[in-house]
Short mmCIF file of C-alpha atoms in Angstrom, two decimals:
data_model
loop_
_atom_site.label_atom_id
_atom_site.label_comp_id
_atom_site.label_asym_id
_atom_site.label_seq_id
_atom_site.Cartn_x
_atom_site.Cartn_y
_atom_site.Cartn_z
CA LYS A 10 -74.26 -70.51 -63.17
CA GLN A 11 -71.29 -70.06 -60.76
CA GLU A 12 -71.17 -72.11 -57.59
CA VAL A 13 -68.17 -71.49 -54.90
CA THR A 14 -67.70 -74.36 -52.32
CA GLN A 15 -65.57 -74.18 -49.41
CA ILE A 16 -64.06 -77.01 -47.38
CA PRO A 17 -63.99 -77.51 -44.47
CA ALA A 18 -66.72 -75.93 -43.61
CA ALA A 19 -65.12 -75.78 -39.96
CA LEU A 20 -61.48 -76.21 -38.47
CA SER A 21 -60.21 -76.26 -34.96
CA VAL A 22 -56.34 -76.30 -34.71
CA PRO A 23 -54.12 -75.84 -31.95
CA GLU A 24 -51.76 -72.36 -32.14
CA GLY A 25 -49.09 -72.61 -33.96
CA GLU A 26 -49.98 -74.96 -36.60
CA ASN A 27 -49.63 -74.31 -40.73
CA LEU A 28 -53.19 -74.97 -42.29
CA VAL A 29 -54.79 -75.12 -45.40
CA LEU A 30 -58.47 -73.35 -46.54
CA ASN A 31 -59.69 -74.73 -49.93
CA CYS A 32 -62.06 -73.00 -52.25
CA SER A 33 -63.28 -74.60 -55.22
CA PHE A 34 -65.35 -72.81 -58.54
CA THR A 35 -67.10 -74.42 -61.32
CA ASP A 36 -66.82 -71.84 -63.80
CA SER A 37 -63.13 -70.99 -64.80
CA ALA A 38 -63.99 -67.91 -66.55
CA ILE A 39 -63.29 -65.76 -63.59
CA TYR A 40 -61.93 -62.27 -63.66
CA ASN A 41 -60.17 -62.42 -60.06
CA LEU A 42 -60.65 -64.60 -56.57
CA GLN A 43 -60.69 -62.59 -53.38
CA TRP A 44 -59.94 -63.64 -49.70
CA PHE A 45 -62.26 -62.47 -47.02
CA ARG A 46 -61.67 -62.47 -43.12
CA GLN A 47 -65.02 -62.08 -41.13
CA ASP A 48 -65.22 -61.52 -37.21
CA PRO A 49 -68.59 -62.19 -35.77
CA GLY A 50 -70.99 -59.57 -36.12
CA LYS A 51 -68.27 -57.51 -38.29
CA GLY A 52 -67.85 -56.81 -42.03
CA LEU A 53 -65.40 -58.48 -44.77
CA THR A 54 -61.84 -57.68 -44.80
CA SER A 55 -60.02 -58.10 -47.89
CA LEU A 56 -57.28 -60.40 -47.44
CA LEU A 57 -55.67 -61.25 -50.71
CA LEU A 58 -56.86 -60.92 -54.45
CA ILE A 59 -55.32 -62.85 -57.06
CA GLN A 60 -55.87 -61.99 -60.62
CA SER A 61 -57.15 -64.76 -63.06
CA SER A 62 -53.54 -64.29 -64.97
CA GLN A 63 -51.81 -65.15 -61.60
CA ARG A 64 -50.89 -68.23 -59.39
CA GLU A 65 -50.36 -66.55 -55.92
CA GLN A 66 -50.34 -63.65 -53.91
CA THR A 67 -48.69 -63.29 -50.61
CA SER A 68 -49.35 -61.36 -47.88
CA GLY A 69 -47.24 -61.84 -44.12
CA ARG A 70 -48.23 -65.41 -42.98
CA LEU A 71 -50.87 -65.82 -45.74
CA ASN A 72 -50.38 -67.11 -49.46
CA ALA A 73 -53.14 -67.69 -51.75
CA SER A 74 -52.98 -69.99 -54.83
CA LEU A 75 -54.71 -69.85 -57.89
CA ASP A 76 -55.36 -72.75 -60.55
CA LYS A 77 -57.92 -71.46 -62.83
CA SER A 78 -58.00 -74.59 -65.05
CA SER A 79 -59.11 -77.05 -62.16
CA GLY A 80 -61.56 -73.98 -60.54
CA ARG A 81 -59.35 -74.44 -57.24
CA SER A 82 -57.86 -71.87 -54.91
CA THR A 83 -56.14 -72.66 -51.53
CA LEU A 84 -55.36 -70.16 -48.83
CA TYR A 85 -52.26 -71.46 -46.43
CA ILE A 86 -52.03 -69.62 -43.01
CA ALA A 87 -48.67 -70.27 -41.41
CA ALA A 88 -47.89 -70.49 -37.65
CA SER A 89 -51.67 -69.86 -36.97
CA GLN A 90 -52.52 -67.83 -34.01
CA PRO A 91 -55.45 -67.16 -31.82
CA GLY A 92 -55.92 -63.91 -33.70
CA ASP A 93 -56.59 -65.58 -36.71
CA SER A 94 -59.80 -66.96 -35.47
CA ALA A 95 -62.32 -65.77 -38.00
CA THR A 96 -64.41 -66.87 -40.97
CA TYR A 97 -62.75 -67.04 -43.57
CA LEU A 98 -64.71 -66.42 -47.29
CA CYS A 99 -63.33 -66.96 -50.90
CA ALA A 100 -65.07 -65.25 -53.57
CA VAL A 101 -65.04 -65.25 -57.56
CA SER A 102 -65.60 -62.48 -59.77
CA SER A 103 -67.37 -63.30 -63.01
CA ALA A 104 -69.32 -61.39 -65.72
CA GLY A 105 -71.42 -59.34 -65.59
CA ASN A 106 -69.87 -57.87 -62.39
CA MET A 107 -71.13 -60.76 -60.66
CA LEU A 108 -69.34 -61.68 -57.49
CA THR A 109 -70.18 -65.20 -56.17
CA PHE A 110 -68.93 -66.47 -52.40
CA GLY A 111 -68.42 -69.64 -50.95
CA GLY A 112 -70.03 -70.53 -47.50
CA GLY A 113 -66.62 -69.54 -45.83
CA THR A 114 -64.61 -71.77 -43.68
CA ARG A 115 -65.22 -71.16 -39.90
CA LEU A 116 -61.91 -71.13 -38.21
CA MET A 117 -61.07 -71.42 -34.37
CA VAL A 118 -57.00 -71.50 -33.47
CA LYS A 119 -56.92 -72.43 -29.91
CA PRO A 120 -53.98 -71.18 -27.54
CA GLU B 27 -60.02 -42.56 -43.84
CA ALA B 28 -61.27 -44.42 -47.18
CA GLN B 29 -64.31 -45.93 -46.27
CA VAL B 30 -67.70 -47.63 -46.49
CA THR B 31 -70.52 -46.62 -44.46
CA GLN B 32 -73.49 -47.80 -43.80
CA ASN B 33 -76.60 -46.52 -41.45
CA PRO B 34 -78.52 -47.60 -39.28
CA ARG B 35 -76.27 -50.47 -38.09
CA TYR B 36 -79.16 -52.13 -36.72
CA LEU B 37 -83.07 -51.63 -37.26
CA ILE B 38 -86.00 -53.75 -35.99
CA THR B 39 -88.94 -52.46 -38.08
CA VAL B 40 -92.53 -54.01 -38.81
CA THR B 41 -94.31 -55.78 -41.95
CA GLY B 42 -95.06 -53.21 -44.39
CA LYS B 43 -93.08 -50.46 -43.18
CA LYS B 44 -91.09 -48.67 -46.09
CA LEU B 45 -87.46 -48.42 -44.76
CA THR B 46 -84.20 -47.50 -46.31
CA VAL B 47 -80.44 -48.46 -45.32
CA THR B 48 -77.83 -45.87 -47.02
CA CYS B 49 -74.83 -46.66 -47.82
CA SER B 50 -71.74 -44.22 -48.95
CA GLN B 51 -68.19 -44.33 -49.99
CA ASN B 52 -65.90 -41.67 -49.75
CA MET B 53 -63.14 -43.53 -52.68
CA ASN B 54 -64.66 -41.95 -55.75
CA HIS B 55 -65.75 -45.89 -56.70
CA GLU B 56 -67.53 -46.21 -59.51
CA TYR B 57 -68.77 -49.92 -58.46
CA MET B 58 -70.86 -50.62 -55.93
CA SER B 59 -72.86 -53.11 -54.79
CA TRP B 60 -75.41 -54.67 -52.02
CA TYR B 61 -75.60 -58.12 -50.64
CA ARG B 62 -77.14 -60.00 -48.06
CA GLN B 63 -75.81 -62.70 -46.01
CA ASP B 64 -77.95 -65.59 -44.56
CA PRO B 65 -77.03 -68.83 -42.24
CA GLY B 66 -76.52 -71.79 -44.92
CA LEU B 67 -76.68 -69.52 -47.70
CA GLY B 68 -73.71 -67.53 -47.88
CA LEU B 69 -73.85 -63.61 -48.98
CA ARG B 70 -75.61 -63.07 -52.08
CA GLN B 71 -75.87 -60.32 -54.53
CA ILE B 72 -79.06 -58.03 -54.52
CA TYR B 73 -78.18 -55.20 -56.78
CA TYR B 74 -74.76 -53.49 -58.23
CA SER B 75 -74.47 -50.32 -60.03
CA MET B 76 -71.23 -49.77 -62.25
CA ASN B 77 -71.92 -46.02 -62.15
CA VAL B 78 -74.05 -43.16 -61.57
CA GLU B 79 -77.58 -43.98 -62.85
CA VAL B 80 -76.41 -47.32 -64.00
CA THR B 81 -77.90 -50.10 -61.87
CA ASP B 82 -78.52 -54.06 -62.09
CA LYS B 83 -79.95 -56.81 -60.63
CA GLY B 84 -77.98 -59.25 -58.40
CA ASP B 85 -78.71 -62.82 -57.64
CA VAL B 86 -81.61 -61.92 -55.08
CA PRO B 87 -83.26 -58.46 -56.32
CA GLU B 88 -87.05 -59.15 -55.42
CA GLY B 89 -88.19 -56.76 -52.57
CA TYR B 90 -85.46 -54.41 -53.12
CA LYS B 91 -84.75 -51.46 -54.88
CA VAL B 92 -81.60 -49.14 -55.46
CA SER B 93 -80.79 -45.97 -56.86
CA ARG B 94 -77.54 -44.15 -57.83
CA LYS B 95 -78.20 -40.52 -58.28
CA GLU B 96 -74.55 -39.74 -57.19
CA LYS B 97 -71.34 -41.58 -57.23
CA ARG B 98 -70.49 -41.73 -53.43
CA ASN B 99 -74.10 -43.21 -52.17
CA PHE B 100 -75.96 -46.20 -53.08
CA PRO B 101 -79.14 -46.28 -50.87
CA LEU B 102 -81.46 -50.09 -50.40
CA ILE B 103 -84.72 -49.70 -50.09
CA LEU B 104 -87.26 -51.97 -49.14
CA GLU B 105 -90.66 -50.52 -49.79
CA SER B 106 -92.57 -53.04 -48.03
CA PRO B 107 -90.69 -55.16 -46.12
CA SER B 108 -91.25 -59.00 -45.06
CA PRO B 109 -89.93 -61.17 -42.36
CA ASN B 110 -87.91 -63.20 -45.20
CA GLN B 111 -86.32 -59.90 -45.65
CA THR B 112 -84.51 -60.19 -41.87
CA SER B 113 -80.95 -60.33 -43.00
CA LEU B 114 -77.49 -59.07 -42.30
CA TYR B 115 -76.84 -56.37 -44.98
CA PHE B 116 -73.65 -55.32 -46.66
CA CYS B 117 -72.62 -52.58 -49.04
CA ALA B 118 -69.61 -52.70 -51.21
CA SER B 119 -67.65 -50.39 -53.75
CA ARG B 120 -64.89 -50.91 -55.75
CA THR B 121 -63.18 -49.00 -58.53
CA SER B 122 -63.07 -49.92 -62.38
CA GLY B 123 -59.35 -50.10 -62.44
CA SER B 124 -59.14 -52.65 -59.55
CA ASN B 125 -61.18 -55.86 -58.52
CA GLU B 126 -60.93 -55.35 -55.05
CA GLN B 127 -63.99 -55.28 -53.00
CA PHE B 128 -64.36 -53.06 -49.96
CA PHE B 129 -67.17 -53.79 -47.54
CA GLY B 130 -69.22 -51.85 -45.08
CA PRO B 131 -69.77 -52.74 -41.70
CA GLY B 132 -73.11 -54.29 -42.48
CA THR B 133 -76.59 -53.47 -41.20
CA ARG B 134 -78.68 -55.87 -39.13
CA LEU B 135 -82.24 -56.01 -39.93
CA THR B 136 -85.25 -57.65 -38.35
CA VAL B 137 -88.59 -57.76 -39.97
CA LEU B 138 -91.47 -58.80 -37.46
#
């Protein structure tokens, strides 16, 4: 059964820092990996989707990488801003249309 | 605007009183899913549907029912809600040609 782990569970940084969020999964037979952002009490917003054949995806200050063989993905946020404060979730899509989520990293960017 | 909508957004009910949470998407997506989110347990898939009249169980289907009579709608039915079904529920959809999932705003359910 696929298991997804995110480290760290919480992170607090000063504004302007570059930071890395980690996601690991146990079964490398995935179709894709998706990073989401969730604001308190709100739904999930898709940030980046990496297909299993891809190594990375970029959107603005965000860059996500995927190393399928080692079961790891990282989300890199450049020049962090207070508006980046949220919970970041990674999710892997495996056989049978199952989407398995990690527990999330709660990010606080202090002004 | 392309979106997934859920109703109601908030619901407080009592044990045993049947309820339905509706989900609708206007993107002509084939795939739709229901998830619940609980502190410490993350998001877990309840049911999913690959198309009209095709549904299957996810990780935590017990106590829930779904139906997919129309492509745009995927209601979640709790025949006899119990307090352990108190949670935040999300509906999601995607097209068969893409794996990117789009989520609704969530429904916060409290069962007393």
